[in-house]
Amino acid sequence: MIDLRSDTVTLPTPAMRAAMARADVGDDVYGDDPSVNRLQALAADMCGFENALFVASGTQANLIALMTHCGRGDEYICGQQAHNYMFEGGGAAVLGSIQPQPLTNQSDGSILLADIQSAIKPKDIHFAQTKLLSLENTIGGKVLSTSYLASAQKLAFKHRLRTHLDGARVANAAVAQNVSLADICQYFDSVSICLSKGLCAPVGSILLGDEQFIEKAKRWRKMLGGGMRQAGVIAAAGELALTQQVERLADDHYHAQLLATELSQVAGLSVELSRVQTNMVFVRLDDQHEPQTMADALLAQGIKIYPGRDIRLVLHKDIHRRDIRTIVDGFKSCLATS
Ligand SMILES: *Cc1c(COP(=O)(O)O)cnc(C)c1O
């Protein structure tokens, strides 16, 4: 099966399985798990932060970050398309009593600085208090430039806002720009990173911040049910995600370029090549084809996609160079018959 739905479907590598089997473990709620401690130290070091916290998921990492930066009645600014606004069940509002202030994402994924500036509420009893600017990188497969991040940070600093990066796929952004994780993370007070997407660990995310932030975050993690015991079994895979899988993302990006170029020449599909910056390809299906029929036909050929008029195809470790041809041929034959 060629599964293009997401990079979350990646399976752990044999090296990860072996590391998990032999991992030294302890009770991480007491801070006693050597494998978790090693992963957290490694992540903090790679990203240029004082400390890090291993958490169950990206959703949990974002929620903990929002609850650590903001209190009841506070507000965070984010993109209208932000994962921590759109796809996390409204957790910040439901569990944190934090109000989101979503703003339009431009076609490059950024939020206009002027929009951010005018959304910051004055100190007045009528308003929620704006405390945090939350950005996402990559967003929809697109990379925010470091110069944009620098100006967003400057604006936030001027208005005494804290900054959070939902960096679920920040490693893709770093590889695409040929910069280090720390080069991107330096503009933020906190960053969340998914180890279980393109980096192919089975479970887990990392939340980064300074000592004080991580101390507070640990309390929220416990309260949210995220204090894990012998978590070193999964942290061992997370360590290899950071040491062995980051540079490999360049293959996924290359495959995305190949696939986009090929599909852009197929009648019945349109592909915006400028949108292909990392491991995602967005394909629009012409009106004469029905999305569900198309998805069913592809599935019969061993290719899994989410049905839709705008189809997101995600490249990852378990899709190889030779699969690109199979995918393109699959689309061609399904378009011819559906
Ligand atoms: C996947 C994702 C998350 C959430 O991660 P989970 O581990 O699935 O909870 C958060 N933000 C972004 C941008 C993501 O793509």
Coordinates of C-alpha atoms in Angstrom, one line a residue, residues 52-176:
A52 CA 12.6 20.3 26.7
L53 CA 9.7 18.1 27.7
F54 CA 8.7 14.8 26.0
V55 CA 4.9 14.7 25.6
A56 CA 2.3 12.3 24.1
S57 CA 1.4 14.2 20.9
G58 CA 1.6 17.5 19.0
T59 CA -1.8 18.4 20.2
Q60 CA -0.8 17.9 23.8
A61 CA 2.4 19.9 23.2
N62 CA 0.5 22.9 21.8
L63 CA -2.2 22.8 24.5
I64 CA 0.5 22.7 27.2
A65 CA 2.3 25.6 25.6
L66 CA -0.8 27.7 25.3
M67 CA -1.8 27.0 28.9
T68 CA 1.7 27.8 30.1
H69 CA 1.9 31.1 28.3
C70 CA -1.8 32.2 28.8
G71 CA -4.2 32.1 31.7
R72 CA -8.0 32.2 31.9
G73 CA -9.3 35.2 30.0
D74 CA -6.1 35.7 28.0
E75 CA -5.8 35.4 24.2
Y76 CA -3.5 34.0 21.6
I77 CA -3.1 35.2 18.0
C78 CA -2.8 32.5 15.4
G79 CA -3.5 31.8 11.8
Q80 CA -7.0 31.1 10.6
Q81 CA -5.5 27.8 9.2
A82 CA -3.4 27.1 12.3
H83 CA -3.6 23.5 13.5
N84 CA -3.9 24.7 17.1
Y85 CA -7.0 26.7 16.1
M86 CA -8.6 24.4 13.5
F87 CA -7.7 20.8 14.3
E88 CA -7.2 20.5 18.1
G89 CA -10.8 20.3 19.2
G90 CA -10.8 23.9 20.5
G91 CA -8.7 22.6 23.4
A92 CA -7.2 26.0 24.4
A93 CA -10.7 27.4 24.8
V94 CA -12.3 24.3 26.3
L95 CA -9.5 23.3 28.7
G96 CA -7.5 26.5 29.1
S97 CA -10.2 29.2 29.0
I98 CA -8.0 30.9 26.5
Q99 CA -9.5 32.8 23.6
P100 CA -8.1 32.3 20.1
Q101 CA -7.8 35.3 17.8
P102 CA -7.4 33.8 14.4
L103 CA -6.1 35.9 11.5
T104 CA -6.0 35.3 7.8
N105 CA -3.1 33.3 6.5
Q106 CA -1.6 34.8 3.3
S107 CA -1.0 32.4 0.4
D108 CA 2.6 31.9 1.6
G109 CA 1.3 30.8 5.0
S110 CA 2.4 34.0 6.9
I111 CA 0.1 36.4 8.8
L112 CA 0.5 40.0 7.8
L113 CA 2.4 41.9 10.5
A114 CA -0.1 44.8 10.1
D115 CA -2.9 42.3 10.9
I116 CA -1.2 41.1 14.0
Q117 CA -0.5 44.6 15.2
S118 CA -4.1 45.7 14.8
A119 CA -5.4 42.5 16.5
I120 CA -3.5 43.2 19.7
K121 CA -6.0 44.4 22.3
P122 CA -5.4 47.5 24.4
K123 CA -5.4 47.1 28.2
D124 CA -9.1 47.7 28.8
I125 CA -11.6 45.6 30.8
H126 CA -13.7 45.0 27.7
F127 CA -11.0 42.9 26.1
A128 CA -9.3 39.6 26.6
Q129 CA -5.6 40.2 27.2
T130 CA -3.5 39.4 24.2
K131 CA -0.5 37.4 25.5
L132 CA 0.9 35.2 22.8
L133 CA 1.6 35.1 19.1
S134 CA 1.5 31.5 17.8
L135 CA 2.9 30.7 14.3
E136 CA 3.2 27.4 12.4
N137 CA 6.1 26.3 10.3
T138 CA 5.7 24.5 8.0
I139 CA 2.1 25.4 7.3
G140 CA 0.3 23.5 4.6
G141 CA 3.7 22.3 3.5
K142 CA 5.0 25.9 3.1
V143 CA 8.0 27.3 4.8
L144 CA 8.0 30.7 6.6
S145 CA 11.2 32.6 5.8
T146 CA 13.6 33.3 8.7
S147 CA 13.4 37.0 7.9
Y148 CA 9.6 36.9 8.4
L149 CA 10.1 35.1 11.7
A150 CA 12.6 37.7 12.8
S151 CA 10.2 40.6 12.1
A152 CA 7.3 38.8 13.7
Q153 CA 9.4 38.3 16.8
K154 CA 10.4 42.0 16.8
L155 CA 6.7 43.0 16.7
A156 CA 5.8 40.5 19.4
F157 CA 8.6 41.8 21.6
K158 CA 7.5 45.4 21.1
H159 CA 4.0 44.6 22.3
R160 CA 5.2 42.3 25.1
L161 CA 3.7 39.2 23.6
R162 CA 5.3 35.8 24.0
T163 CA 5.9 33.7 20.9
H164 CA 5.1 30.0 20.2
L165 CA 5.9 28.0 17.2
D166 CA 3.8 25.0 16.3
G167 CA 6.8 23.3 14.7
A168 CA 5.1 19.9 14.1
R169 CA 7.1 19.9 10.8
V170 CA 9.8 22.4 11.7
A171 CA 12.5 19.8 10.7
N172 CA 11.0 19.9 7.1
A173 CA 11.3 23.7 7.2
A174 CA 15.0 23.5 8.4
V175 CA 15.9 21.0 5.7
A176 CA 14.2 22.9 2.9

